[in-house]
Each structure stands twice: as structure tokens, then as C-alpha cells.
mmCIF file with all atom_site columns, N, CA and C in Angstrom:
data_model
loop_
_atom_site.group_PDB
_atom_site.id
_atom_site.type_symbol
_atom_site.label_atom_id
_atom_site.label_alt_id
_atom_site.label_comp_id
_atom_site.label_asym_id
_atom_site.label_entity_id
_atom_site.label_seq_id
_atom_site.pdbx_PDB_ins_code
_atom_site.Cartn_x
_atom_site.Cartn_y
_atom_site.Cartn_z
_atom_site.occupancy
_atom_site.B_iso_or_equiv
_atom_site.pdbx_formal_charge
_atom_site.auth_seq_id
_atom_site.auth_comp_id
_atom_site.auth_asym_id
_atom_site.auth_atom_id
_atom_site.pdbx_PDB_model_num
ATOM 1   N N  . MET L 1 1  ? 27.445 109.607 -4.045 1.00 0.00 ? 615 MET L N  1
ATOM 2   C CA . MET L 1 1  ? 27.508 110.445 -3.011 1.00 0.00 ? 615 MET L CA 1
ATOM 3   C C  . MET L 1 1  ? 26.067 111.061 -2.797 1.00 0.00 ? 615 MET L C  1
ATOM 4   N N  . ASN L 1 2  ? 25.497 110.843 -1.574 1.00 0.00 ? 616 ASN L N  1
ATOM 5   C CA . ASN L 1 2  ? 24.150 111.366 -1.380 1.00 0.00 ? 616 ASN L CA 1
ATOM 6   C C  . ASN L 1 2  ? 24.192 112.378 -0.228 1.00 0.00 ? 616 ASN L C  1
ATOM 7   N N  . VAL L 1 3  ? 23.893 113.611 -0.591 1.00 0.00 ? 617 VAL L N  1
ATOM 8   C CA . VAL L 1 3  ? 24.011 114.685 0.373  1.00 0.00 ? 617 VAL L CA 1
ATOM 9   C C  . VAL L 1 3  ? 22.685 115.226 0.738  1.00 0.00 ? 617 VAL L C  1
ATOM 10  N N  . GLU L 1 4  ? 22.310 115.394 2.027  1.00 0.00 ? 618 GLU L N  1
ATOM 11  C CA . GLU L 1 4  ? 21.019 115.903 2.296  1.00 0.00 ? 618 GLU L CA 1
ATOM 12  C C  . GLU L 1 4  ? 21.482 117.139 3.299  1.00 0.00 ? 618 GLU L C  1
ATOM 13  N N  . ILE L 1 5  ? 20.963 118.356 2.987  1.00 0.00 ? 619 ILE L N  1
ATOM 14  C CA . ILE L 1 5  ? 21.203 119.467 3.845  1.00 0.00 ? 619 ILE L CA 1
ATOM 15  C C  . ILE L 1 5  ? 19.842 120.089 4.433  1.00 0.00 ? 619 ILE L C  1
ATOM 16  N N  . THR L 1 6  ? 19.982 120.156 5.838  1.00 0.00 ? 620 THR L N  1
ATOM 17  C CA . THR L 1 6  ? 18.762 120.670 6.553  1.00 0.00 ? 620 THR L CA 1
ATOM 18  C C  . THR L 1 6  ? 19.103 122.025 7.158  1.00 0.00 ? 620 THR L C  1
ATOM 19  N N  . GLY L 1 7  ? 18.248 122.964 7.198  1.00 0.00 ? 621 GLY L N  1
ATOM 20  C CA . GLY L 1 7  ? 18.432 124.249 7.627  1.00 0.00 ? 621 GLY L CA 1
ATOM 21  C C  . GLY L 1 7  ? 17.351 124.415 8.656  1.00 0.00 ? 621 GLY L C  1
ATOM 22  N N  . ARG L 1 8  ? 18.095 124.855 10.093 1.00 0.00 ? 622 ARG L N  1
ATOM 23  C CA . ARG L 1 8  ? 17.001 125.080 11.140 1.00 0.00 ? 622 ARG L CA 1
ATOM 24  C C  . ARG L 1 8  ? 17.202 126.515 11.357 1.00 0.00 ? 622 ARG L C  1
ATOM 25  N N  . HIS L 1 9  ? 16.191 127.205 11.331 1.00 0.00 ? 623 HIS L N  1
ATOM 26  C CA . HIS L 1 9  ? 16.064 128.739 11.278 1.00 0.00 ? 623 HIS L CA 1
ATOM 27  C C  . HIS L 1 9  ? 16.912 129.440 10.560 1.00 0.00 ? 623 HIS L C  1
ATOM 28  N N  . VAL L 1 10 ? 17.189 128.855 9.333  1.00 0.00 ? 624 VAL L N  1
ATOM 29  C CA . VAL L 1 10 ? 17.832 129.527 8.246  1.00 0.00 ? 624 VAL L CA 1
ATOM 30  C C  . VAL L 1 10 ? 17.417 128.906 6.898  1.00 0.00 ? 624 VAL L C  1
ATOM 31  N N  . VAL L 1 11 ? 17.392 129.649 5.852  1.00 0.00 ? 625 VAL L N  1
ATOM 32  C CA . VAL L 1 11 ? 17.038 129.203 4.634  1.00 0.00 ? 625 VAL L CA 1
ATOM 33  C C  . VAL L 1 11 ? 18.403 128.843 3.779  1.00 0.00 ? 625 VAL L C  1
ATOM 34  N N  . ILE L 1 12 ? 18.360 127.502 3.294  1.00 0.00 ? 626 ILE L N  1
ATOM 35  C CA . ILE L 1 12 ? 19.569 127.077 2.734  1.00 0.00 ? 626 ILE L CA 1
ATOM 36  C C  . ILE L 1 12 ? 19.532 127.659 1.235  1.00 0.00 ? 626 ILE L C  1
ATOM 37  N N  . THR L 1 13 ? 20.460 128.418 0.935  1.00 0.00 ? 627 THR L N  1
ATOM 38  C CA . THR L 1 13 ? 20.614 129.198 -0.283 1.00 0.00 ? 627 THR L CA 1
ATOM 39  C C  . THR L 1 13 ? 21.534 128.382 -1.244 1.00 0.00 ? 627 THR L C  1
ATOM 40  N N  . PRO L 1 14 ? 21.336 128.770 -2.521 1.00 0.00 ? 628 PRO L N  1
ATOM 41  C CA . PRO L 1 14 ? 22.230 128.102 -3.379 1.00 0.00 ? 628 PRO L CA 1
ATOM 42  C C  . PRO L 1 14 ? 23.708 128.159 -3.275 1.00 0.00 ? 628 PRO L C  1
ATOM 43  N N  . ALA L 1 15 ? 24.240 129.264 -2.543 1.00 0.00 ? 629 ALA L N  1
ATOM 44  C CA . ALA L 1 15 ? 25.517 129.538 -2.584 1.00 0.00 ? 629 ALA L CA 1
ATOM 45  C C  . ALA L 1 15 ? 26.126 128.621 -1.222 1.00 0.00 ? 629 ALA L C  1
ATOM 46  N N  . ILE L 1 16 ? 25.291 128.450 -0.195 1.00 0.00 ? 630 ILE L N  1
ATOM 47  C CA . ILE L 1 16 ? 25.627 127.585 0.795  1.00 0.00 ? 630 ILE L CA 1
ATOM 48  C C  . ILE L 1 16 ? 25.775 126.049 0.356  1.00 0.00 ? 630 ILE L C  1
ATOM 49  N N  . ARG L 1 17 ? 24.731 125.646 -0.452 1.00 0.00 ? 631 ARG L N  1
ATOM 50  C CA . ARG L 1 17 ? 24.620 124.406 -0.950 1.00 0.00 ? 631 ARG L CA 1
ATOM 51  C C  . ARG L 1 17 ? 25.845 124.044 -1.884 1.00 0.00 ? 631 ARG L C  1
ATOM 52  N N  . THR L 1 18 ? 26.191 124.933 -2.720 1.00 0.00 ? 632 THR L N  1
ATOM 53  C CA . THR L 1 18 ? 27.415 124.714 -3.542 1.00 0.00 ? 632 THR L CA 1
ATOM 54  C C  . THR L 1 18 ? 28.708 124.590 -2.707 1.00 0.00 ? 632 THR L C  1
ATOM 55  N N  . TYR L 1 19 ? 28.833 125.396 -1.840 1.00 0.00 ? 633 TYR L N  1
ATOM 56  C CA . TYR L 1 19 ? 29.897 125.513 -0.742 1.00 0.00 ? 633 TYR L CA 1
ATOM 57  C C  . TYR L 1 19 ? 29.949 124.165 -0.086 1.00 0.00 ? 633 TYR L C  1
ATOM 58  N N  . VAL L 1 20 ? 28.960 123.849 0.553  1.00 0.00 ? 634 VAL L N  1
ATOM 59  C CA . VAL L 1 20 ? 28.953 122.423 1.096  1.00 0.00 ? 634 VAL L CA 1
ATOM 60  C C  . VAL L 1 20 ? 29.380 121.274 0.233  1.00 0.00 ? 634 VAL L C  1
ATOM 61  N N  . LEU L 1 21 ? 28.909 121.208 -0.896 1.00 0.00 ? 635 LEU L N  1
ATOM 62  C CA . LEU L 1 21 ? 29.046 120.179 -1.725 1.00 0.00 ? 635 LEU L CA 1
ATOM 63  C C  . LEU L 1 21 ? 30.543 120.142 -2.284 1.00 0.00 ? 635 LEU L C  1
ATOM 64  N N  . LYS L 1 22 ? 31.167 121.438 -2.583 1.00 0.00 ? 636 LYS L N  1
ATOM 65  C CA . LYS L 1 22 ? 32.555 121.617 -2.844 1.00 0.00 ? 636 LYS L CA 1
ATOM 66  C C  . LYS L 1 22 ? 33.378 120.997 -1.878 1.00 0.00 ? 636 LYS L C  1
ATOM 67  N N  . ARG L 1 23 ? 33.189 121.424 -0.409 1.00 0.00 ? 637 ARG L N  1
ATOM 68  C CA . ARG L 1 23 ? 33.901 120.756 0.556  1.00 0.00 ? 637 ARG L CA 1
ATOM 69  C C  . ARG L 1 23 ? 33.771 119.375 0.818  1.00 0.00 ? 637 ARG L C  1
ATOM 70  N N  . LEU L 1 24 ? 32.569 118.776 0.587  1.00 0.00 ? 638 LEU L N  1
ATOM 71  C CA . LEU L 1 24 ? 32.438 117.280 0.726  1.00 0.00 ? 638 LEU L CA 1
ATOM 72  C C  . LEU L 1 24 ? 32.958 116.372 -0.388 1.00 0.00 ? 638 LEU L C  1
ATOM 73  N N  . ARG L 1 25 ? 33.342 117.027 -1.562 1.00 0.00 ? 639 ARG L N  1
ATOM 74  C CA . ARG L 1 25 ? 33.632 116.223 -2.543 1.00 0.00 ? 639 ARG L CA 1
ATOM 75  C C  . ARG L 1 25 ? 35.057 115.457 -2.451 1.00 0.00 ? 639 ARG L C  1
ATOM 76  N N  . LYS L 1 26 ? 35.886 115.971 -1.565 1.00 0.00 ? 640 LYS L N  1
ATOM 77  C CA . LYS L 1 26 ? 37.113 115.081 -1.248 1.00 0.00 ? 640 LYS L CA 1
ATOM 78  C C  . LYS L 1 26 ? 36.884 113.795 -0.687 1.00 0.00 ? 640 LYS L C  1
ATOM 79  N N  . PHE L 1 27 ? 35.509 113.625 -0.025 1.00 0.00 ? 641 PHE L N  1
ATOM 80  C CA . PHE L 1 27 ? 35.633 112.315 0.689  1.00 0.00 ? 641 PHE L CA 1
ATOM 81  C C  . PHE L 1 27 ? 35.369 111.247 -0.373 1.00 0.00 ? 641 PHE L C  1
ATOM 82  N N  . THR L 1 28 ? 34.959 111.529 -1.406 1.00 0.00 ? 642 THR L N  1
ATOM 83  C CA . THR L 1 28 ? 34.522 110.487 -2.537 1.00 0.00 ? 642 THR L CA 1
ATOM 84  C C  . THR L 1 28 ? 35.878 109.922 -3.039 1.00 0.00 ? 642 THR L C  1
ATOM 85  N N  . LYS L 1 29 ? 36.901 110.735 -2.987 1.00 0.00 ? 643 LYS L N  1
ATOM 86  C CA . LYS L 1 29 ? 38.296 110.091 -3.460 1.00 0.00 ? 643 LYS L CA 1
ATOM 87  C C  . LYS L 1 29 ? 38.738 109.211 -2.368 1.00 0.00 ? 643 LYS L C  1
ATOM 88  N N  . LEU L 1 30 ? 38.407 109.420 -1.012 1.00 0.00 ? 644 LEU L N  1
ATOM 89  C CA . LEU L 1 30 ? 39.066 108.520 0.044  1.00 0.00 ? 644 LEU L CA 1
ATOM 90  C C  . LEU L 1 30 ? 38.022 107.332 0.176  1.00 0.00 ? 644 LEU L C  1
ATOM 91  N N  . LEU L 1 31 ? 36.834 107.411 0.076  1.00 0.00 ? 645 LEU L N  1
ATOM 92  C CA . LEU L 1 31 ? 35.891 106.441 0.647  1.00 0.00 ? 645 LEU L CA 1
ATOM 93  C C  . LEU L 1 31 ? 34.881 105.959 -0.636 1.00 0.00 ? 645 LEU L C  1
ATOM 94  N N  . GLY L 1 32 ? 35.122 106.494 -1.837 1.00 0.00 ? 646 GLY L N  1
ATOM 95  C CA . GLY L 1 32 ? 34.287 105.997 -2.979 1.00 0.00 ? 646 GLY L CA 1
ATOM 96  C C  . GLY L 1 32 ? 32.980 106.758 -2.932 1.00 0.00 ? 646 GLY L C  1
ATOM 97  N N  . ASP L 1 33 ? 31.996 106.186 -3.941 1.00 0.00 ? 647 ASP L N  1
ATOM 98  C CA . ASP L 1 33 ? 30.844 106.949 -4.131 1.00 0.00 ? 647 ASP L CA 1
ATOM 99  C C  . ASP L 1 33 ? 29.699 106.534 -3.267 1.00 0.00 ? 647 ASP L C  1
ATOM 100 N N  . ASP L 1 34 ? 29.936 105.463 -2.453 1.00 0.00 ? 648 ASP L N  1
ATOM 101 C CA . ASP L 1 34 ? 28.742 104.966 -1.859 1.00 0.00 ? 648 ASP L CA 1
ATOM 102 C C  . ASP L 1 34 ? 28.802 105.462 -0.488 1.00 0.00 ? 648 ASP L C  1
ATOM 103 N N  . ILE L 1 35 ? 28.840 106.741 -0.219 1.00 0.00 ? 649 ILE L N  1
ATOM 104 C CA . ILE L 1 35 ? 28.869 107.436 1.224  1.00 0.00 ? 649 ILE L CA 1
ATOM 105 C C  . ILE L 1 35 ? 27.571 108.434 1.024  1.00 0.00 ? 649 ILE L C  1
ATOM 106 N N  . SER L 1 36 ? 27.168 108.801 2.259  1.00 0.00 ? 650 SER L N  1
ATOM 107 C CA . SER L 1 36 ? 25.954 109.673 2.273  1.00 0.00 ? 650 SER L CA 1
ATOM 108 C C  . SER L 1 36 ? 26.221 110.668 3.399  1.00 0.00 ? 650 SER L C  1
ATOM 109 N N  . PHE L 1 37 ? 25.917 111.874 3.264  1.00 0.00 ? 651 PHE L N  1
ATOM 110 C CA . PHE L 1 37 ? 26.071 112.905 4.223  1.00 0.00 ? 651 PHE L CA 1
ATOM 111 C C  . PHE L 1 37 ? 24.734 113.474 4.677  1.00 0.00 ? 651 PHE L C  1
ATOM 112 N N  . HIS L 1 38 ? 24.576 113.781 5.815  1.00 0.00 ? 652 HIS L N  1
ATOM 113 C CA . HIS L 1 38 ? 23.432 114.631 6.430  1.00 0.00 ? 652 HIS L CA 1
ATOM 114 C C  . HIS L 1 38 ? 24.220 115.903 7.001  1.00 0.00 ? 652 HIS L C  1
ATOM 115 N N  . VAL L 1 39 ? 23.861 117.126 6.594  1.00 0.00 ? 653 VAL L N  1
ATOM 116 C CA . VAL L 1 39 ? 24.505 118.299 6.846  1.00 0.00 ? 653 VAL L CA 1
ATOM 117 C C  . VAL L 1 39 ? 23.327 119.205 7.675  1.00 0.00 ? 653 VAL L C  1
ATOM 118 N N  . ILE L 1 40 ? 23.486 119.470 8.678  1.00 0.00 ? 654 ILE L N  1
ATOM 119 C CA . ILE L 1 40 ? 22.453 120.297 9.509  1.00 0.00 ? 654 ILE L CA 1
ATOM 120 C C  . ILE L 1 40 ? 23.223 121.490 9.949  1.00 0.00 ? 654 ILE L C  1
ATOM 121 N N  . ILE L 1 41 ? 22.531 122.693 9.359  1.00 0.00 ? 655 ILE L N  1
ATOM 122 C CA . ILE L 1 41 ? 22.969 124.147 9.705  1.00 0.00 ? 655 ILE L CA 1
ATOM 123 C C  . ILE L 1 41 ? 21.889 124.698 10.467 1.00 0.00 ? 655 ILE L C  1
ATOM 124 N N  . ASP L 1 42 ? 22.430 125.267 11.610 1.00 0.00 ? 656 ASP L N  1
ATOM 125 C CA . ASP L 1 42 ? 21.672 125.963 12.588 1.00 0.00 ? 656 ASP L CA 1
ATOM 126 C C  . ASP L 1 42 ? 22.007 127.188 12.978 1.00 0.00 ? 656 ASP L C  1
ATOM 127 N N  . VAL L 1 43 ? 21.071 128.263 12.956 1.00 0.00 ? 657 VAL L N  1
ATOM 128 C CA . VAL L 1 43 ? 21.469 129.587 13.446 1.00 0.00 ? 657 VAL L CA 1
ATOM 129 C C  . VAL L 1 43 ? 20.532 129.885 14.533 1.00 0.00 ? 657 VAL L C  1
ATOM 130 N N  . GLU L 1 44 ? 21.196 130.556 15.600 1.00 0.00 ? 658 GLU L N  1
ATOM 131 C CA . GLU L 1 44 ? 20.507 131.030 16.802 1.00 0.00 ? 658 GLU L CA 1
ATOM 132 C C  . GLU L 1 44 ? 21.328 132.218 17.256 1.00 0.00 ? 658 GLU L C  1
ATOM 133 N N  . LYS L 1 45 ? 20.718 133.293 17.070 1.00 0.00 ? 659 LYS L N  1
ATOM 134 C CA . LYS L 1 45 ? 21.388 134.645 17.416 1.00 0.00 ? 659 LYS L CA 1
ATOM 135 C C  . LYS L 1 45 ? 22.777 134.753 16.826 1.00 0.00 ? 659 LYS L C  1
ATOM 136 N N  . GLU L 1 46 ? 23.762 134.680 17.730 1.00 0.00 ? 660 GLU L N  1
ATOM 137 C CA . GLU L 1 46 ? 25.081 135.015 17.120 1.00 0.00 ? 660 GLU L CA 1
ATOM 138 C C  . GLU L 1 46 ? 25.726 133.738 16.848 1.00 0.00 ? 660 GLU L C  1
ATOM 139 N N  . ARG L 1 47 ? 25.114 132.452 17.190 1.00 0.00 ? 661 ARG L N  1
ATOM 140 C CA . ARG L 1 47 ? 25.584 131.168 17.251 1.00 0.00 ? 661 ARG L CA 1
ATOM 141 C C  . ARG L 1 47 ? 25.299 130.578 15.916 1.00 0.00 ? 661 ARG L C  1
ATOM 142 N N  . GLN L 1 48 ? 26.230 130.208 15.092 1.00 0.00 ? 662 GLN L N  1
ATOM 143 C CA . GLN L 1 48 ? 25.956 129.491 13.810 1.00 0.00 ? 662 GLN L CA 1
ATOM 144 C C  . GLN L 1 48 ? 26.567 128.298 13.847 1.00 0.00 ? 662 GLN L C  1
ATOM 145 N N  . THR L 1 49 ? 25.972 127.130 13.698 1.00 0.00 ? 663 THR L N  1
ATOM 146 C CA . THR L 1 49 ? 26.379 125.720 14.043 1.00 0.00 ? 663 THR L CA 1
ATOM 147 C C  . THR L 1 49 ? 26.191 124.811 12.587 1.00 0.00 ? 663 THR L C  1
ATOM 148 N N  . ALA L 1 50 ? 27.233 124.141 12.260 1.00 0.00 ? 664 ALA L N  1
ATOM 149 C CA . ALA L 1 50 ? 27.392 123.197 11.236 1.00 0.00 ? 664 ALA L CA 1
ATOM 150 C C  . ALA L 1 50 ? 27.637 121.876 11.833 1.00 0.00 ? 664 ALA L C  1
ATOM 151 N N  . GLU L 1 51 ? 26.718 120.967 11.605 1.00 0.00 ? 665 GLU L N  1
ATOM 152 C CA . GLU L 1 51 ? 27.058 119.462 11.911 1.00 0.00 ? 665 GLU L CA 1
ATOM 153 C C  . GLU L 1 51 ? 26.777 118.572 10.768 1.00 0.00 ? 665 GLU L C  1
ATOM 154 N N  . ILE L 1 52 ? 28.006 117.785 10.497 1.00 0.00 ? 666 ILE L N  1
ATOM 155 C CA . ILE L 1 52 ? 28.020 116.934 9.485  1.00 0.00 ? 666 ILE L CA 1
ATOM 156 C C  . ILE L 1 52 ? 28.168 115.399 9.872  1.00 0.00 ? 666 ILE L C  1
ATOM 157 N N  . LEU L 1 53 ? 27.191 114.772 9.350  1.00 0.00 ? 667 LEU L N  1
ATOM 158 C CA . LEU L 1 53 ? 27.083 113.229 9.676  1.00 0.00 ? 667 LEU L CA 1
ATOM 159 C C  . LEU L 1 53 ? 27.519 112.389 8.445  1.00 0.00 ? 667 LEU L C  1
ATOM 160 N N  . LEU L 1 54 ? 28.504 111.768 8.539  1.00 0.00 ? 668 LEU L N  1
ATOM 161 C CA . LEU L 1 54 ? 28.946 110.944 7.317  1.00 0.00 ? 668 LEU L CA 1
ATOM 162 C C  . LEU L 1 54 ? 28.800 109.409 7.658  1.00 0.00 ? 668 LEU L C  1
ATOM 163 N N  . LYS L 1 55 ? 28.187 108.798 6.634  1.00 0.00 ? 669 LYS L N  1
ATOM 164 C CA . LYS L 1 55 ? 27.864 107.267 6.906  1.00 0.00 ? 669 LYS L CA 1
ATOM 165 C C  . LYS L 1 55 ? 28.259 106.657 5.482  1.00 0.00 ? 669 LYS L C  1
ATOM 166 N N  . SER L 1 56 ? 29.074 105.498 5.745  1.00 0.00 ? 670 SER L N  1
ATOM 167 C CA . SER L 1 56 ? 29.664 104.825 4.671  1.00 0.00 ? 670 SER L CA 1
ATOM 168 C C  . SER L 1 56 ? 29.585 103.245 5.102  1.00 0.00 ? 670 SER L C  1
ATOM 169 N N  . LYS L 1 57 ? 30.098 102.291 4.376  1.00 0.00 ? 671 LYS L N  1
ATOM 170 C CA . LYS L 1 57 ? 30.152 101.072 4.712  1.00 0.00 ? 671 LYS L CA 1
ATOM 171 C C  . LYS L 1 57 ? 31.195 100.773 5.842  1.00 0.00 ? 671 LYS L C  1
ATOM 172 N N  . LEU L 1 58 ? 32.121 101.381 5.707  1.00 0.00 ? 672 LEU L N  1
ATOM 173 C CA . LEU L 1 58 ? 33.361 101.156 6.659  1.00 0.00 ? 672 LEU L CA 1
ATOM 174 C C  . LEU L 1 58 ? 33.187 101.995 7.988  1.00 0.00 ? 672 LEU L C  1
ATOM 175 N N  . LEU L 1 59 ? 32.558 103.228 8.044  1.00 0.00 ? 673 LEU L N  1
ATOM 176 C CA . LEU L 1 59 ? 32.505 103.983 9.132  1.00 0.00 ? 673 LEU L CA 1
ATOM 177 C C  . LEU L 1 59 ? 31.476 104.911 9.100  1.00 0.00 ? 673 LEU L C  1
ATOM 178 N N  . ASP L 1 60 ? 31.069 105.503 10.368 1.00 0.00 ? 674 ASP L N  1
ATOM 179 C CA . ASP L 1 60 ? 30.067 106.621 10.602 1.00 0.00 ? 674 ASP L CA 1
ATOM 180 C C  . ASP L 1 60 ? 30.870 107.612 11.314 1.00 0.00 ? 674 ASP L C  1
ATOM 181 N N  . LEU L 1 61 ? 30.985 108.806 11.027 1.00 0.00 ? 675 LEU L N  1
ATOM 182 C CA . LEU L 1 61 ? 31.768 109.890 11.556 1.00 0.00 ? 675 LEU L CA 1
ATOM 183 C C  . LEU L 1 61 ? 30.767 111.059 11.775 1.00 0.00 ? 675 LEU L C  1
ATOM 184 N N  . THR L 1 62 ? 30.935 112.009 12.792 1.00 0.00 ? 676 THR L N  1
ATOM 185 C CA . THR L 1 62 ? 30.219 113.020 12.977 1.00 0.00 ? 676 THR L CA 1
ATOM 186 C C  . THR L 1 62 ? 31.213 114.239 13.355 1.00 0.00 ? 676 THR L C  1
ATOM 187 N N  . GLY L 1 63 ? 30.978 115.459 12.751 1.00 0.00 ? 677 GLY L N  1
ATOM 188 C CA . GLY L 1 63 ? 31.701 116.653 13.132 1.00 0.00 ? 677 GLY L CA 1
ATOM 189 C C  . GLY L 1 63 ? 30.707 117.795 13.306 1.00 0.00 ? 677 GLY L C  1
ATOM 190 N N  . LYS L 1 64 ? 30.829 118.420 14.499 1.00 0.00 ? 678 LYS L N  1
ATOM 191 C CA . LYS L 1 64 ? 30.013 119.504 14.893 1.00 0.00 ? 678 LYS L CA 1
ATOM 192 C C  . LYS L 1 64 ? 30.744 120.647 15.290 1.00 0.00 ? 678 LYS L C  1
ATOM 193 N N  . VAL L 1 65 ? 30.578 121.892 14.700 1.00 0.00 ? 679 VAL L N  1
ATOM 194 C CA . VAL L 1 65 ? 31.351 122.997 15.033 1.00 0.00 ? 679 VAL L CA 1
ATOM 195 C C  . VAL L 1 65 ? 30.377 124.132 15.141 1.00 0.00 ? 679 VAL L C  1
ATOM 196 N N  . GLN L 1 66 ? 30.610 125.181 16.258 1.00 0.00 ? 680 GLN L N  1
ATOM 197 C CA . GLN L 1 66 ? 29.777 126.284 16.585 1.00 0.00 ? 680 GLN L CA 1
ATOM 198 C C  . GLN L 1 66 ? 30.723 127.570 16.426 1.00 0.00 ? 680 GLN L C  1
ATOM 199 N N  . SER L 1 67 ? 30.365 128.516 15.571 1.00 0.00 ? 681 SER L N  1
ATOM 200 C CA . SER L 1 67 ? 31.205 129.778 15.616 1.00 0.00 ? 681 SER L CA 1
ATOM 201 C C  . SER L 1 67 ? 30.320 130.992 15.252 1.00 0.00 ? 681 SER L C  1
ATOM 202 N N  . ASP L 1 68 ? 30.711 132.200 14.859 1.00 0.00 ? 682 ASP L N  1
ATOM 203 C CA . ASP L 1 68 ? 29.975 133.165 14.383 1.00 0.00 ? 682 ASP L CA 1
ATOM 204 C C  . ASP L 1 68 ? 30.006 133.313 13.003 1.00 0.00 ? 682 ASP L C  1
ATOM 205 N N  . ASP L 1 69 ? 30.389 132.504 12.102 1.00 0.00 ? 683 ASP L N  1
ATOM 206 C CA . ASP L 1 69 ? 30.586 132.587 10.628 1.00 0.00 ? 683 ASP L CA 1
ATOM 207 C C  . ASP L 1 69 ? 30.117 131.301 10.225 1.00 0.00 ? 683 ASP L C  1
ATOM 208 N N  . MET L 1 70 ? 29.088 131.225 9.369  1.00 0.00 ? 684 MET L N  1
ATOM 209 C CA . MET L 1 70 ? 28.575 129.934 8.862  1.00 0.00 ? 684 MET L CA 1
ATOM 210 C C  . MET L 1 70 ? 29.537 129.209 8.111  1.00 0.00 ? 684 MET L C  1
ATOM 211 N N  . TYR L 1 71 ? 30.222 129.935 7.206  1.00 0.00 ? 685 TYR L N  1
ATOM 212 C CA . TYR L 1 71 ? 31.172 129.211 6.305  1.00 0.00 ? 685 TYR L CA 1
ATOM 213 C C  . TYR L 1 71 ? 32.541 128.663 7.099  1.00 0.00 ? 685 TYR L C  1
ATOM 214 N N  . ASN L 1 72 ? 32.862 129.490 8.101  1.00 0.00 ? 686 ASN L N  1
ATOM 215 C CA . ASN L 1 72 ? 33.824 128.973 8.961  1.00 0.00 ? 686 ASN L CA 1
ATOM 216 C C  . ASN L 1 72 ? 33.525 127.662 9.729  1.00 0.00 ? 686 ASN L C  1
ATOM 217 N N  . SER L 1 73 ? 32.253 127.613 10.235 1.00 0.00 ? 687 SER L N  1
ATOM 218 C CA . SER L 1 73 ? 31.509 126.430 10.905 1.00 0.00 ? 687 SER L CA 1
ATOM 219 C C  . SER L 1 73 ? 31.588 125.264 9.887  1.00 0.00 ? 687 SER L C  1
ATOM 220 N N  . ILE L 1 74 ? 31.242 125.344 8.718  1.00 0.00 ? 688 ILE L N  1
ATOM 221 C CA . ILE L 1 74 ? 31.243 124.337 7.711  1.00 0.00 ? 688 ILE L CA 1
ATOM 222 C C  . ILE L 1 74 ? 32.712 123.689 7.536  1.00 0.00 ? 688 ILE L C  1
ATOM 223 N N  . VAL L 1 75 ? 33.743 124.627 7.106  1.00 0.00 ? 689 VAL L N  1
ATOM 224 C CA . VAL L 1 75 ? 35.051 124.295 7.088  1.00 0.00 ? 689 VAL L CA 1
ATOM 225 C C  . VAL L 1 75 ? 35.641 123.505 8.296  1.00 0.00 ? 689 VAL L C  1
ATOM 226 N N  . ARG L 1 76 ? 35.382 123.967 9.375  1.00 0.00 ? 690 ARG L N  1
ATOM 227 C CA . ARG L 1 76 ? 35.927 123.396 10.721 1.00 0.00 ? 690 ARG L CA 1
ATOM 228 C C  . ARG L 1 76 ? 35.264 122.032 11.026 1.00 0.00 ? 690 ARG L C  1
ATOM 229 N N  . ALA L 1 77 ? 33.978 121.915 10.474 1.00 0.00 ? 691 ALA L N  1
ATOM 230 C CA . ALA L 1 77 ? 33.230 120.615 10.659 1.00 0.00 ? 691 ALA L CA 1
ATOM 231 C C  . ALA L 1 77 ? 33.917 119.585 9.681  1.00 0.00 ? 691 ALA L C  1
ATOM 232 N N  . VAL L 1 78 ? 34.197 120.010 8.605  1.00 0.00 ? 692 VAL L N  1
ATOM 233 C CA . VAL L 1 78 ? 34.758 119.131 7.561  1.00 0.00 ? 692 VAL L CA 1
ATOM 234 C C  . VAL L 1 78 ? 36.031 118.633 8.074  1.00 0.00 ? 692 VAL L C  1
ATOM 235 N N  . GLU L 1 79 ? 36.845 119.602 8.471  1.00 0.00 ? 693 GLU L N  1
ATOM 236 C CA . GLU L 1 79 ? 38.078 119.107 9.139  1.00 0.00 ? 693 GLU L CA 1
ATOM 237 C C  . GLU L 1 79 ? 38.208 118.231 10.301 1.00 0.00 ? 693 GLU L C  1
ATOM 238 N N  . LYS L 1 80 ? 37.041 118.385 10.963 1.00 0.00 ? 694 LYS L N  1
ATOM 239 C CA . LYS L 1 80 ? 36.897 117.365 12.322 1.00 0.00 ? 694 LYS L CA 1
ATOM 240 C C  . LYS L 1 80 ? 36.708 115.922 11.602 1.00 0.00 ? 694 LYS L C  1
ATOM 241 N N  . LEU L 1 81 ? 35.867 115.862 10.478 1.00 0.00 ? 695 LEU L N  1
ATOM 242 C CA . LEU L 1 81 ? 35.756 114.474 9.934  1.00 0.00 ? 695 LEU L CA 1
ATOM 243 C C  . LEU L 1 81 ? 37.092 114.021 9.501  1.00 0.00 ? 695 LEU L C  1
#
């Protein structure tokens, strides 16, 4: 599993990084270890956006959610995947 986390207008803290990795771990059980994620976290005023791009041999998926809480955005983006 390869995870790349990009922060736009925000510093990616170790707490956010571990939270994202914890939420994405369940995809390795479904799709195996040969998957890659690109997580883009963006903060603009009151809008906090999480976009997750999943790429594997079988499929490519994208989940993007915007809310007022970063952790809520991450959870809802994972649910969309």
C-alpha cells in the first residue's frame, strides 16, 4: 500500500497522517497490497475538503467531500470509495 498525502493551505500533522492511514487500511484487505492512494487535504476559510484517489490493478476510484470538520471530511470520503 502506497499512500501520498498532500496538504493545500494546511500542514499535515502526524495526527492527521495516522488518522488517514488507519481509515485506508481496510482497503488492503479487499484489494490486496498493490494499491496506491493520493490524499489531498485542502482548507479554505470554513471549508475543509478531503479528496482520496485510489488506484489499483482492477479499478480507479475517487471520493471528494467538503465539510466544516477535517476528520469528518476524511471519513465521508473513505465511505464514498
